[in-house]
Each structure stands twice: as C-alpha cells, then as structure tokens.
C-alpha cells in the first residue's frame, strides 16, 4: 500500500532531515568562522594594528638577487611576484626532474638484477625516511664546498660548476627575433584555423558514417589534429621564417669568465641548485614507490600474455604494463607534485627567496601578517588547485578504457 | 591419428623436471608431439599439467631435461626464447586480454611490434580472424565491453595473428559461464580441423573424446597414462585414471 508522504511528521521524514542536517552544519561553520574573525580583529585592535593592503605599494627596502631583477626601490607587490616566479621555477623544474628520476628508480626496484634493485631500494629508503629539511641543509653546504670561480669544473667550455652555482649556455633573442616571431604567430594562427576546420569537417561529415560507439569526440579530433596537422604547420612556419629572416633570430650565449664572475648564459644559484636537488631527490624517492605500486598492480597474466605473443621485455613494459599502471599511478603522483610545490617553502632555511621566504621578509618589515599570510596561502592554493585540476583532467583522459558498459 | 597428423616431431621433451622451491611439480616428462597432432592433457588440479604446457613457451623455466620446439632448444638463450614464443601461441584460462587496448589492437599488437607488419595489413588480418571467430562486430570495443566467451575468442585470435605453428590452451573454458563454453569449443574444433598442432589442458571430456588424437593423464608430476581417446575412456589401465574418469563423467 502506498503511504501518503504528507502524513510523516517532519522529524521522521528522511528528505527533511537530510536538508536540515546540512543547514545546521553550514550555520555552525559560519558561526565558528565569525568567532575566529572577531577574535582576530579584537587582538589586532589591542596591539594597535590596522588591517590594510597599502604596504603592497610601498617601497620594499630590501634587495633580492634570485630570479627577476629587483632592487630595494621596487614595491613589496613586485617582491611577492619575484617570490611567485622563484617558487614556480623550482617547483616546475623539480616536478619534471623528480618524475624522471622517480620512474627510473621505481622501475629499477622491480628489476630482476639483484644489484640494480637493491641500489634502488637503498636510494628510496634513505631519502624517503629522512626529513627534507635535513637533506636540503646537507646539499647546500656541499655545493658551497665546490671549487672557487677561477677553478670551476668545466664541461666543454660551456657548462661551469663552482661554489657560486651552475652556469649553462642559453639562447638569447637577437636582431632577427622581432621579424621571426611574426612567422611564428602566423604559423600558430594558420594551424589553429586548419585544425578547427578539419576537426569540424570530420565531426560533422566523416564521423557520422562511423558506428556510434567508435565515433571520436570533437575534442579528440582536435588533439589528433594538434599532433598531426598543427605541429607540422607550426614547425614549417618556424623553419621557413628562420631562413627568410635576414638576421639571426637567436644567438647562443655561453657563460664566460669576466673579472670575478661568469657573464652570459643562465645561472642557477647555489640556493636554487640545493633546493632543486633536495626536492628532486626527496620527492623522487616517493614517486619511485608510487610507480612500483602501480606496476605491481598490473596482474601477472598481463605480462605472460604479452610475452606469449613474442614481445621483448622492454616492449612488455612499455606497451602493456606501463599503460595499465599509469591510471593507478596518476592520483598519488598528483599528491607528490603538490607536496613538492608546497615543500619548496623550505627554501627559507637556506635563503632561497621563494614566495614563503619573501613573505617572511616583508612580514618582518611591516605588521601586516594577516594579509601577507592570506596572500601566500591563496598563492599556494591556486598553484595546487591548478596542478590537481590538470592532473585530474589527464587522469580522466587516460582511464576511459576498460569501463564495462 | 587425424588426417593432418604427420610423422615430423615438432615438440620433443626429454626428462623434463621442474621444482617450485621444494615442491617437485614435474618429475621427468618424456614425450614427443608430432606436427598436426592434437593432444589433450588432463588430470587433477596440482598435477602439473598447466605447468607442463607453460614450460613449452618458457612462461615457466624447466630445471632439468631438454625441450626442443620446432628444432630450437629452449635454453637460457634469450634469442631462442623469443623465437619459440613467436612460433607458439597461448590461450589462458583468464583470457588475459590487454584491457587498455581495443579488441582489434589486442590482436595487431604482436604482428606490428614483433613481426613488423604494417598497421593496415595487420588490421586486415585481424578483421579476417575476428570474422572467423564470428565476432567481427566487436573489433572496436574494449575487452571489458564484451562477454567472457567473446573475450576468449578474441584471445584465440590474438594468438593466431602471430601465425604460430603450435597452439597451447591452458584450461580455456574453465572461467566461462556454462552457456559460453560451447562457442569457444566450436572455434577450437574448427582450428583442430584446420591442421593446427594443439596442446589443450581441459576438463571438457566430450571435447577430448571428439577431437584429441591422444589424451595424457597427469598425476603428481608424471604422465601415468596416455592413449587414444577410445582406449583412454573405455579401457583405462590405472586405478587413478578410472577414478578420475568416473568422477569427471558424472557431471
């Protein structure tokens, strides 16, 4: 018999209760936040501090040598920006290096070669089980004990390593760059138009003939086009442009010893190098474990089937095991990327002027700790959320297969 | 012997031994399979029958004795192992299809990567095989999207795509729902009539009686009886074989 729902008293009606609990929960959170906010305002008032963002536009009054050009007459806001760029620089390069090193050690740890797997195990266990601060404080002095500038370790007269850091050659835009970049721009525009046109043509005409389940989406057509159409068009434009431009667009700048220091090329400071090594080594130990777990999650039968069709061990790994391990690896890998980005704030211990270190300096000069820490928290949050959004997108893209319909 | 069987030996096993740690799984198997022969291997679980056919393409390493497949000795020579694996196709109990690839890509992986066939030629061959397996319409689906019986037929097509001289079947119907067993057995029957050398580990005694040239009965790591199906089922010599036949035929 159908029960008339209007007869249920509201305190027993599941539908009402569900909403009610959520409303009570939200009100509770708001009250709690309000309490802390009032408390903070009271505290600040007692200390005679007024909340304001004016300090952002005032002169910084300190020097920064790392990253973008900055001197003491620039604003605090620009100092923040220098910090953001430094944090991004060490995080992005660190994530790139840690991923490669981590994959190598993760795969090595599963090697049937005793020496290789034990070496990988020792690496992972040492660097995973000691605090990162300790590791950074170990690498930094090690770099400072490298040879003096005049006795630099020299690779092919292009790469120099000394106690002031690492010097690498770099490409610098030259006279022809202003002309060349128009070729690049037109290459991009033509590529976009052609790819969109082709994707639309395929989507609306060609793909209609395919069976529904086998029909590629508009986005996958664009990705396919980007790979096979856009890239060749862009490269052609770049190469043609390079030869049609009368002047050279880029010159190679090699580091050269002038007076007491090297000039030209790019320079990684000892602080940056120590942070990069520290973050890479520490995070790669965790990534190695993530990769190992991912590979081990692929059942034994998959390897056996791959071997039975005659694939070599390297092909078994590359074509069968890794593609199935990736969806398992990506979510924990994302956590490791986020950890690396946040751990870059430990740069403050060796005076690597990342976002957090700069916030501390500004905090020491002004009394605006609340907005300062709100700003850096927001910055890290944006950085982290962007990273995880990208990784989630990537994860969705690669895990379409195997879902039973 | 069937009409396709020749007198040329294709697999020669001599005194094959295998241990898993202390457990002696294979205790000296000596036998020869001829080109075109269909052998059914049966026996209770743990008797070593699966391990035996897995030694033939080196999914398991034998520790004593010799195995020669199509004139190539299985040793620790990596090149020999790879050559033999190209000549020997295998079908597993759990299908072991690659879940990240569509059915057709499961089939073309070996021919493209190992035989260096062109993508187009490999796909045409794969579609022909799927047609033969009666599942051409499933080519562009993923394994998880089709039934167990269809998956096992894709797995057979994957093994056949390498154009092997020998096919090994390791309990190919044991993981299937009852109504899907016959569709897989039909395909195997058709394959048997085409003259393929087949070693089949199975509990399907009806299939064995109908298709096999020889039935080998394994128990505790040795072949205790081998005979043509008629002899095997009607005049079993060993008590152990009689017990096994009476138990399996009850079902």
mmCIF file of N, CA and C in Angstrom, chain A residues 16-32:
data_model
loop_
_atom_site.group_PDB
_atom_site.id
_atom_site.type_symbol
_atom_site.label_atom_id
_atom_site.label_comp_id
_atom_site.label_asym_id
_atom_site.label_seq_id
_atom_site.Cartn_x
_atom_site.Cartn_y
_atom_site.Cartn_z
ATOM 1 N N UNK A 16 13.420 15.612 4.740
ATOM 2 C CA UNK A 16 13.561 16.851 5.513
ATOM 3 C C UNK A 16 14.836 16.809 6.344
ATOM 4 N N UNK A 17 15.064 15.652 6.981
ATOM 5 C CA UNK A 17 16.219 15.532 7.880
ATOM 6 C C UNK A 17 17.529 15.769 7.145
ATOM 7 N N UNK A 18 17.640 15.199 5.923
ATOM 8 C CA UNK A 18 18.864 15.365 5.138
ATOM 9 C C UNK A 18 19.203 16.834 4.959
ATOM 10 N N UNK A 19 18.219 17.612 4.523
ATOM 11 C CA UNK A 19 18.433 19.038 4.278
ATOM 12 C C UNK A 19 18.713 19.750 5.594
ATOM 13 N N UNK A 20 17.941 19.381 6.611
ATOM 14 C CA UNK A 20 18.054 20.042 7.906
ATOM 15 C C UNK A 20 19.462 19.928 8.469
ATOM 16 N N UNK A 21 20.021 18.707 8.435
ATOM 17 C CA UNK A 21 21.364 18.500 8.975
ATOM 18 C C UNK A 21 22.392 19.349 8.244
ATOM 19 N N UNK A 22 22.222 19.456 6.935
ATOM 20 C CA UNK A 22 23.187 20.243 6.172
ATOM 21 C C UNK A 22 23.097 21.715 6.531
ATOM 22 N N UNK A 23 21.863 22.200 6.703
ATOM 23 C CA UNK A 23 21.677 23.614 7.056
ATOM 24 C C UNK A 23 22.317 23.887 8.417
ATOM 25 N N UNK A 24 22.071 22.994 9.383
ATOM 26 C CA UNK A 24 22.647 23.172 10.717
ATOM 27 C C UNK A 24 24.170 23.173 10.641
ATOM 28 N N UNK A 25 24.731 22.276 9.836
ATOM 29 C CA UNK A 25 26.187 22.170 9.695
ATOM 30 C C UNK A 25 26.773 23.469 9.137
ATOM 31 N N UNK A 26 26.146 24.002 8.083
ATOM 32 C CA UNK A 26 26.669 25.226 7.454
ATOM 33 C C UNK A 26 26.591 26.396 8.423
ATOM 34 N N UNK A 27 25.466 26.512 9.136
ATOM 35 C CA UNK A 27 25.331 27.600 10.105
ATOM 36 C C UNK A 27 26.433 27.495 11.155
ATOM 37 N N UNK A 28 26.698 26.273 11.615
ATOM 38 C CA UNK A 28 27.754 26.044 12.599
ATOM 39 C C UNK A 28 29.098 26.536 12.105
ATOM 40 N N UNK A 29 29.432 26.184 10.858
ATOM 41 C CA UNK A 29 30.717 26.596 10.272
ATOM 42 C C UNK A 29 30.815 28.116 10.218
ATOM 43 N N UNK A 30 29.718 28.758 9.759
ATOM 44 C CA UNK A 30 29.733 30.220 9.626
ATOM 45 C C UNK A 30 29.957 30.869 11.000
ATOM 46 N N UNK A 31 29.256 30.356 12.013
ATOM 47 C CA UNK A 31 29.395 30.913 13.360
ATOM 48 C C UNK A 31 30.839 30.768 13.855
ATOM 49 N N UNK A 32 31.421 29.604 13.611
ATOM 50 C CA UNK A 32 32.789 29.344 14.053
ATOM 51 C C UNK A 32 33.761 30.322 13.377
#
